[in-house]
Short mmCIF file of C-alpha atoms in Angstrom, two decimals:
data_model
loop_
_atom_site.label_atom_id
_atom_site.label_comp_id
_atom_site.label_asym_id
_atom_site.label_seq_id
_atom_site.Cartn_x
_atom_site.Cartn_y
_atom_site.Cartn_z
CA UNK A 1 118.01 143.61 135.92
CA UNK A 2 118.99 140.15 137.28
CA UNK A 3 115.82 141.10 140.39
CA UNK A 4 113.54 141.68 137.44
CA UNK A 5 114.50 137.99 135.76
CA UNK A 6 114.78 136.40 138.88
CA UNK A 7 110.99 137.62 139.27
CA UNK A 8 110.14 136.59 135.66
CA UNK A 9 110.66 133.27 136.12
CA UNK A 10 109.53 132.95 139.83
CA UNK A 11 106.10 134.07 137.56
CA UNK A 12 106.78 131.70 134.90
CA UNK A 13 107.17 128.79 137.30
CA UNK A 14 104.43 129.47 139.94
CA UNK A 15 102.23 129.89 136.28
CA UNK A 16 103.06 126.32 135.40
CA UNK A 17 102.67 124.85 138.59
CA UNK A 18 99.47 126.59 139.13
CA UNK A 19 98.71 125.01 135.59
CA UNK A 20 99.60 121.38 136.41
CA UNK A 21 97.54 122.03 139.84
CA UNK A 22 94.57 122.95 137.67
CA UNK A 23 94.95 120.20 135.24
CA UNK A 24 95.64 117.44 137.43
CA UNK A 25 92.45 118.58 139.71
CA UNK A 26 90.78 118.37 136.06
CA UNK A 27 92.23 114.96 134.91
CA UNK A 28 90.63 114.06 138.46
CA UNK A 29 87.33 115.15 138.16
CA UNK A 30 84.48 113.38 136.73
CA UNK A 31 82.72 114.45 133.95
CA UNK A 32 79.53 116.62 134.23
CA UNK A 33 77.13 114.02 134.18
CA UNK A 34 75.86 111.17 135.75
CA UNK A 35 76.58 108.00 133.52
CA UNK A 36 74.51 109.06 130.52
CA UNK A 37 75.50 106.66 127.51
CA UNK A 38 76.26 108.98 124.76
CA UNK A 39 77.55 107.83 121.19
CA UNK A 40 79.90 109.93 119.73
CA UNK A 41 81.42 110.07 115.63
CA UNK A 42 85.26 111.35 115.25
CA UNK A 43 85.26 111.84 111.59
CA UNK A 44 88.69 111.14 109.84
CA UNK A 45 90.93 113.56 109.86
CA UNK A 46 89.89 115.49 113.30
CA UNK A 47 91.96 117.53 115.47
CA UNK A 48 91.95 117.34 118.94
CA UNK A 49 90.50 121.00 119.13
CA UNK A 50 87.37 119.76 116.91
CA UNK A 51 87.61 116.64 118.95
CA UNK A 52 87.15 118.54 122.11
CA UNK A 53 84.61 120.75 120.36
CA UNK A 54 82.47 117.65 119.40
CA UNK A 55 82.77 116.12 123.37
CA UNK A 56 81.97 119.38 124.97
CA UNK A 57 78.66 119.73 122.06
CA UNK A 58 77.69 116.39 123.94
CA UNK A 59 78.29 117.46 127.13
CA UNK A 60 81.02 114.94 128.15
CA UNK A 61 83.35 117.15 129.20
CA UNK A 62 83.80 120.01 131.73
CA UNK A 63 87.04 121.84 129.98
CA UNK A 64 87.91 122.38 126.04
CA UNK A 65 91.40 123.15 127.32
CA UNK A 66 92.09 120.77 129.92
CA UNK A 67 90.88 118.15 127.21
CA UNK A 68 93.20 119.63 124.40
CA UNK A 69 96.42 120.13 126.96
CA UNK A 70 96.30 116.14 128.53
CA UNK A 71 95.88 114.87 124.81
CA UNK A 72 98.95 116.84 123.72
CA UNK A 73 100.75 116.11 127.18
CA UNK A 74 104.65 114.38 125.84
CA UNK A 75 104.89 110.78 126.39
CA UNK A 76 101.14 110.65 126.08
CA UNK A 77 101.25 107.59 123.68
CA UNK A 78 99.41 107.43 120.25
CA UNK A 79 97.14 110.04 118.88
CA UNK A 80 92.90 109.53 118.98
CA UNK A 81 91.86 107.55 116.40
CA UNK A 82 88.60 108.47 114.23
CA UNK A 83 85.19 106.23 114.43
CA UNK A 84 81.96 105.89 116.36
CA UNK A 85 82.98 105.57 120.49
CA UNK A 86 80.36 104.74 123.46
CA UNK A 87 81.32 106.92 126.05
CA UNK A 88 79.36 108.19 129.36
CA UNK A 89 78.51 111.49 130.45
CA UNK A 90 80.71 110.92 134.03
CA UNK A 91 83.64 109.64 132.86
CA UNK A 92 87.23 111.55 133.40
CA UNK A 93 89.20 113.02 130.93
CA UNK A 94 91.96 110.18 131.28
CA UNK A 95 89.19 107.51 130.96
CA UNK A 96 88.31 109.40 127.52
CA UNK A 97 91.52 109.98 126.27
CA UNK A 98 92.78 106.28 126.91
CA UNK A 99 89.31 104.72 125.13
CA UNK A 100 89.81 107.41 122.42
CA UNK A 101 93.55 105.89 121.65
CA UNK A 102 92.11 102.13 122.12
CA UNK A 103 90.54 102.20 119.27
CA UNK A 104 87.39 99.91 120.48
CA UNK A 105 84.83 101.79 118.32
CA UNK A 106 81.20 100.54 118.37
CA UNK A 107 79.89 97.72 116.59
CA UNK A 108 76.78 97.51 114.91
CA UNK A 109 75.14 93.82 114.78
CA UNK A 110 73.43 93.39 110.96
CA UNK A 111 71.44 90.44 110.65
CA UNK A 112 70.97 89.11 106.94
CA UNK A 113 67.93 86.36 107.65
CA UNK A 114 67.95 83.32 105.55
CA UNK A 115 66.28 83.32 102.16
CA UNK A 116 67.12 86.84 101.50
CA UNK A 117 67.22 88.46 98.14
CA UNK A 118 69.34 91.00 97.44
CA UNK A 119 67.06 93.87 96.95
CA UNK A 120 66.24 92.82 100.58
CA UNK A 121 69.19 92.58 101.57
CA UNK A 122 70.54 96.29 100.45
CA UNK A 123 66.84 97.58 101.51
CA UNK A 124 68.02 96.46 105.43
CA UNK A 125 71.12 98.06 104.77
CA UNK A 126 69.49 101.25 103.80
CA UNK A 127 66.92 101.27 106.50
CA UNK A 128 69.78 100.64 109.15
CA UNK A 129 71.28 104.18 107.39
CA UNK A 130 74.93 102.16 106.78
CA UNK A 131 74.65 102.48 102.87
CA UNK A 132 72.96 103.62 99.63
CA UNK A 133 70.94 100.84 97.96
CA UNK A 134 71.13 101.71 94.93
CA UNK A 135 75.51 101.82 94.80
CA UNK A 136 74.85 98.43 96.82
CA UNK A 137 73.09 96.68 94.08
CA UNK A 138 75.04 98.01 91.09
CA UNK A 139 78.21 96.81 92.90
CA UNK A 140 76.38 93.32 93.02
CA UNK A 141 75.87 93.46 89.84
CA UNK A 142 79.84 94.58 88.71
CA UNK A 143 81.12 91.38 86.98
CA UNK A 144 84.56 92.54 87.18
CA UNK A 145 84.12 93.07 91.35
CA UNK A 146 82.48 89.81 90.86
CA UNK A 147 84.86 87.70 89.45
CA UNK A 148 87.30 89.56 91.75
CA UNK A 149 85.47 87.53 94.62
CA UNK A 150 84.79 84.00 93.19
CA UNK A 151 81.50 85.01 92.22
CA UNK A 152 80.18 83.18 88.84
CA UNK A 153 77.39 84.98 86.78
CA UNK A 154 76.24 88.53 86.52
CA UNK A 155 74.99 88.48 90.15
CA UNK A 156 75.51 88.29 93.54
CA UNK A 157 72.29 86.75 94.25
CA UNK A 158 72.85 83.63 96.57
CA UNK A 159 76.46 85.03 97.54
CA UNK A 160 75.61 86.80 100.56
CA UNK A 161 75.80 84.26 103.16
CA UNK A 162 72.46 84.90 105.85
CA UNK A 163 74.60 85.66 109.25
CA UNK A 164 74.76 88.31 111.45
CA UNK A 165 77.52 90.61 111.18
CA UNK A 166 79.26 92.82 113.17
CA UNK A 167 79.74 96.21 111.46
CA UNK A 168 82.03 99.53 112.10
CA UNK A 169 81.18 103.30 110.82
CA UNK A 170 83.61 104.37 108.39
CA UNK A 171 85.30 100.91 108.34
CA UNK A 172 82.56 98.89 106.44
CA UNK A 173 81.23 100.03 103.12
CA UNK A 174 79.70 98.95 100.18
CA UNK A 175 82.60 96.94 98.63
CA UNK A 176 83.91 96.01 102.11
CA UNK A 177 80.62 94.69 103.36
CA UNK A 178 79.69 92.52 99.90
CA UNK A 179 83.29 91.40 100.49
CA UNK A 180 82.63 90.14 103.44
CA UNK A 181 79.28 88.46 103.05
CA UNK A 182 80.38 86.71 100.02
CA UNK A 183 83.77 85.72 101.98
CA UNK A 184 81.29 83.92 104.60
CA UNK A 185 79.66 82.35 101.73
CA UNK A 186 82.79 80.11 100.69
CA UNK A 187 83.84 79.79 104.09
CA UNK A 188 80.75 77.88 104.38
CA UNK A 189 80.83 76.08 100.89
CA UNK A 190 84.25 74.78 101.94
CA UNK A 191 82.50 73.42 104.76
CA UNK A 192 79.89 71.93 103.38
CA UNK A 193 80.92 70.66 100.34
CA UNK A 194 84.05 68.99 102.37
CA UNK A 195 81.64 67.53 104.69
CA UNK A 196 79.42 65.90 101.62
CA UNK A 197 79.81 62.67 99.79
CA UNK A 198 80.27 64.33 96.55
CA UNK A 199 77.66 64.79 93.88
CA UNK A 200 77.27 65.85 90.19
CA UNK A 201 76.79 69.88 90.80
CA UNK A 202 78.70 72.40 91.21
CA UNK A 203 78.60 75.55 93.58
CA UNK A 204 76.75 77.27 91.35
CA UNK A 205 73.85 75.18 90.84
CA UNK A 206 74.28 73.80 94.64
CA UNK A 207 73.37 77.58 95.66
CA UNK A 208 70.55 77.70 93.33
CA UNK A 209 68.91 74.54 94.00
CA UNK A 210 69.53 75.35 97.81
CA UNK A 211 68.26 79.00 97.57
CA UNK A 212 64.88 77.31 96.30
CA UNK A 213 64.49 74.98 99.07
CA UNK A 214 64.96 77.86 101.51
CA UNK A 215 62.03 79.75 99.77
CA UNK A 216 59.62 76.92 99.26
CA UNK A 217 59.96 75.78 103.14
CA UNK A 218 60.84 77.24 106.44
CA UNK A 219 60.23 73.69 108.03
CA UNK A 220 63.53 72.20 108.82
CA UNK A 221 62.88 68.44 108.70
CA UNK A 222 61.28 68.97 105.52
CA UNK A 223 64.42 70.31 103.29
CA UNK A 224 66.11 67.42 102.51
CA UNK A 225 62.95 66.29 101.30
CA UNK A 226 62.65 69.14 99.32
CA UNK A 227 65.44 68.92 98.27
CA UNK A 228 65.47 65.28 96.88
CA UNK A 229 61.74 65.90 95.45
CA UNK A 230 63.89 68.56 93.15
CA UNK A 231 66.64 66.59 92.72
CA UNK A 232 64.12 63.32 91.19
CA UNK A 233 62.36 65.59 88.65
CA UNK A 234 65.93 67.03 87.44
CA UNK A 235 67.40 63.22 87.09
CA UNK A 236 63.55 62.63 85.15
CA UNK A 237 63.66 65.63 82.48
CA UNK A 238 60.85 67.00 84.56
CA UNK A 239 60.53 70.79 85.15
CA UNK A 240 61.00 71.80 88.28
CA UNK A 241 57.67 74.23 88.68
CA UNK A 242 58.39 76.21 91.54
CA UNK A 243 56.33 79.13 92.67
CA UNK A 244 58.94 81.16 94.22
CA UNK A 245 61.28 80.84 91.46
CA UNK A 246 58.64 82.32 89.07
CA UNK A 247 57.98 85.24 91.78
CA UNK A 248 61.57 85.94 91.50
CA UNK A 249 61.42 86.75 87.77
CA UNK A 250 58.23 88.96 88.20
CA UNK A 251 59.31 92.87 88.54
CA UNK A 252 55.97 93.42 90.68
CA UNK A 253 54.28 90.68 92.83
CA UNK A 254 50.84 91.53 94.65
CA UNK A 255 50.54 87.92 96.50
CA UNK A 256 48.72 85.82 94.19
CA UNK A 257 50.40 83.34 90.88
CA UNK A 258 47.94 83.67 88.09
CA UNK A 259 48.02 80.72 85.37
CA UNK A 260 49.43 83.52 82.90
CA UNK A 261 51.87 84.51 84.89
CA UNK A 262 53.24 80.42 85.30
CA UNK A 263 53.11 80.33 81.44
CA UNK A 264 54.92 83.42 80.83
CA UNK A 265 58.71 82.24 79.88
CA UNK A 266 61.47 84.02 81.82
CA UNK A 267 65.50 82.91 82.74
CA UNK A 268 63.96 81.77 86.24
CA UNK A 269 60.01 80.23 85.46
CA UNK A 270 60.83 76.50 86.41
CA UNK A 271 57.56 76.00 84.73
CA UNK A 272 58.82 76.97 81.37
CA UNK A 273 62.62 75.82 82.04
CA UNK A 274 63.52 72.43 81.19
CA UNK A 275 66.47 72.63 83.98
CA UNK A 276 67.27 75.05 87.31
CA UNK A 277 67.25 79.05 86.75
CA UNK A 278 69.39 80.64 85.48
CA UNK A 279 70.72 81.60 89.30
CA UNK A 280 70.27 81.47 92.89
CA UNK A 281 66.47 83.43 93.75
CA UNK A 282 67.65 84.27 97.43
CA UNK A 283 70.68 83.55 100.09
CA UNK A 284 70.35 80.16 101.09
CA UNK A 285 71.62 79.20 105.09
CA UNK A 286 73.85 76.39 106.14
CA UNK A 287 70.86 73.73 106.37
CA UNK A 288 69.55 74.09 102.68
CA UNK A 289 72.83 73.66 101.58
CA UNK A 290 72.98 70.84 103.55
CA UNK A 291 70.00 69.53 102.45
CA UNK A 292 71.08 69.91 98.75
CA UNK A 293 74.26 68.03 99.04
CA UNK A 294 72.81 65.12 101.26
CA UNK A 295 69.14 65.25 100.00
CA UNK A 296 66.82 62.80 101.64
CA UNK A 297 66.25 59.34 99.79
CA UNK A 298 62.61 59.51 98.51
CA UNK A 299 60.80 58.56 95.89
CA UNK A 300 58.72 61.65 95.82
CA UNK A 301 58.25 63.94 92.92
CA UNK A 302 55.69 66.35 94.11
CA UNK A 303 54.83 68.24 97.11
CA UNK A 304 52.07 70.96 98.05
CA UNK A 305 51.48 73.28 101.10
CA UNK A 306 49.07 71.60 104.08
CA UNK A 307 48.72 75.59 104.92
CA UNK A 308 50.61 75.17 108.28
CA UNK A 309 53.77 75.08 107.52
CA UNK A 310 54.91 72.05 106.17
CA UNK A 311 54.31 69.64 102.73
CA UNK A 312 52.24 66.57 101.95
CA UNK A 313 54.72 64.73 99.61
CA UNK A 314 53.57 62.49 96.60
CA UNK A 315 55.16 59.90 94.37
CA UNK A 316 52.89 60.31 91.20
CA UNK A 317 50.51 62.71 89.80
CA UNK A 318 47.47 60.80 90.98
CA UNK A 319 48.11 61.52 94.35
CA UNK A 320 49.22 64.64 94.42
CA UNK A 321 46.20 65.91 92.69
CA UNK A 322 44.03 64.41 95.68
CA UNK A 323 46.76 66.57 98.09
CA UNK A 324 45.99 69.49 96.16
CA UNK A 325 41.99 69.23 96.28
CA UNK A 326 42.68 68.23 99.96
CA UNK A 327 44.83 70.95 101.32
CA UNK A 328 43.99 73.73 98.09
CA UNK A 329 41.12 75.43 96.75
CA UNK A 330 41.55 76.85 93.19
CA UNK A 331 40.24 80.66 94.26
CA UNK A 332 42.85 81.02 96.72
CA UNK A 333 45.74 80.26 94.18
CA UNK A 334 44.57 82.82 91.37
CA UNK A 335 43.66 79.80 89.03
CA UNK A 336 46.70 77.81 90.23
CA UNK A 337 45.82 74.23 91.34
CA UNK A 338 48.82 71.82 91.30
CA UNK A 339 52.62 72.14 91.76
CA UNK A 340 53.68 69.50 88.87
CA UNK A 341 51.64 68.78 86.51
CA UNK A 342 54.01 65.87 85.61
#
């Protein structure tokens, strides 16, 4: 009886040590490739058998079991934590285990370019597969999300600050990336607005005036000119009468302002409009904001396109009607010939 024990465990133990030999040569051993990138997704929730199921299915590692026994070893430290991982094809089972518990998931950079809408905006989103639009925009629209975030009006329009961002699957969605952009946004009111002398508008209508300026030129020098040709006709009664601001309000746009459309009244036709819009048309960057608060000192009220670029600036009608025959021909404007008709 005691011989038959005695051999029992002289069977257990040369089993265990034969195991350890086997898994240390394993925890050893590269993995079966040779340095392949290969992105893996370890959904919430995961075990470390369907972890190891969803490593071997990308060929990153030799062993199921060797995998499963070192991540369950005691003293092993904390347990794998879910999200998208870069690992390579070669590396050992150690290597995996210890980036697996680091928690350094991939990060996805998401550009937001200046003088984007936010149609645009959740149409990037969509394309880049992060998202549905559609949930995107009726969150941007949910006033009580909204107010939740500083956000005045129905809209985030003009909230998303243009940056790029650094984004994480299954850590940034919908509410989490709108709270974010719009976080950016104030971050970089609070600088700007610290950094100005002061002024009669508020946030509101800095973001709108500014989100026009970014639409009507891409030109840098020119938007504090811009800016103060705006900020003239408001201080005069005169309407603003900018094109973008009328393409914003039209629910189809095929590239060409007809004199109808101009005359047709809507919240955001400057034409019509005695004042600004009724909000911000796109999301304006740093330097039309800038341009806004410390406009350039001009005595312009009217600008038009030299078709390269950049403006030809006027201080009374006269003028800028020669501009417009100089640098516009009617037929290419769909009947439109003059920004400002006074």
């Amino acid at each position: 009886m005691a011989s038959r024990l005695r051999r029992l465990v002289w069977i257990v133990l040369l089993s265990l040590l034969g195991l350890a030999a086997w898994l240390g040569f394993q925890a050893r051993q590269p993995g079966p490739g040779t340095g392949r990138e290969v992105t893996v997704r370890l959904e919430r929730g995961a075990g470390v058998q369907r972890i190891a199921e969803v490593l071997s299915q990308h060929g990153l590692i030799r062993s199921k079991l060797a995998f499963m026994l070192l991540a369950r070893l005691p003293g092993s430290g904390q347990g794998l934590r879910a999200g998208e991982y870069q690992l390579r094809d070669d590396m050992s089972l150690p290597a995996i285990l210890r980036l697996l518990r680091s928690g350094r998931v991939v990060q996805h950079r998401f550009t937001v370019p200046e003088g984007s809408s936010l149609r645009q905006v959740a149409a990037r989103l969509a394309a880049f597969n992060w998202l549905d639009e559609g949930r995107f925009l009726a969150l941007c629209r949910d006033t009580s999300l909204l107010a939740g975030l500083g956000i005045e009006g129905d809209s985030a329009e003009g909230y998303l600050y243009p940056d790029t961002y650094l984004l994480i699957r299954d850590g940034d969605d919908e509410v989490s990336i709108l709270r974010r952009m719009s976080s950016r946004s104030h971050e970089v009111w609070q600088q700007v607005s610290a950094a100005a002398a002061g002024g009669s508008l508020d946030r509101r209508q800095v973001l709108t005036l500014a989100s026009m300026v970014e639409k009507e030129t891409g030109h840098g020098p020119e938007r504090p000119l811009v800016a103060g040709v705006f900020l003239n006709r408001l201080q005069r009664g005169m309407r603003l009468q900018s094109d973008p601001t009328v393409i914003y309000g039209l629910e189809d746009f095929d590239g060409r302002l007809t004199r109808n459309q101009l005359n047709t009244p809507s919240p955001y036709n400057t034409y019509t409009l005695p004042a600004l819009p009724a909000g911000p048309i796109c999301s304006p960057g740093r330097a039309a904001l800038e341009a806004v608060l410390s406009p350039a000192r001009t005595d312009a009220l009217y600008f038009v396109s030299k078709n390269n670029g950049t403006h030809y600036f006027s201080r009374d009608l006269h003028e800028h009607n020669q501009a417009v025959r100089r640098y516009q021909r009617t037929e290419d404007r769909g009947q439109k010939t003059e920004k400002g008709d006074g």
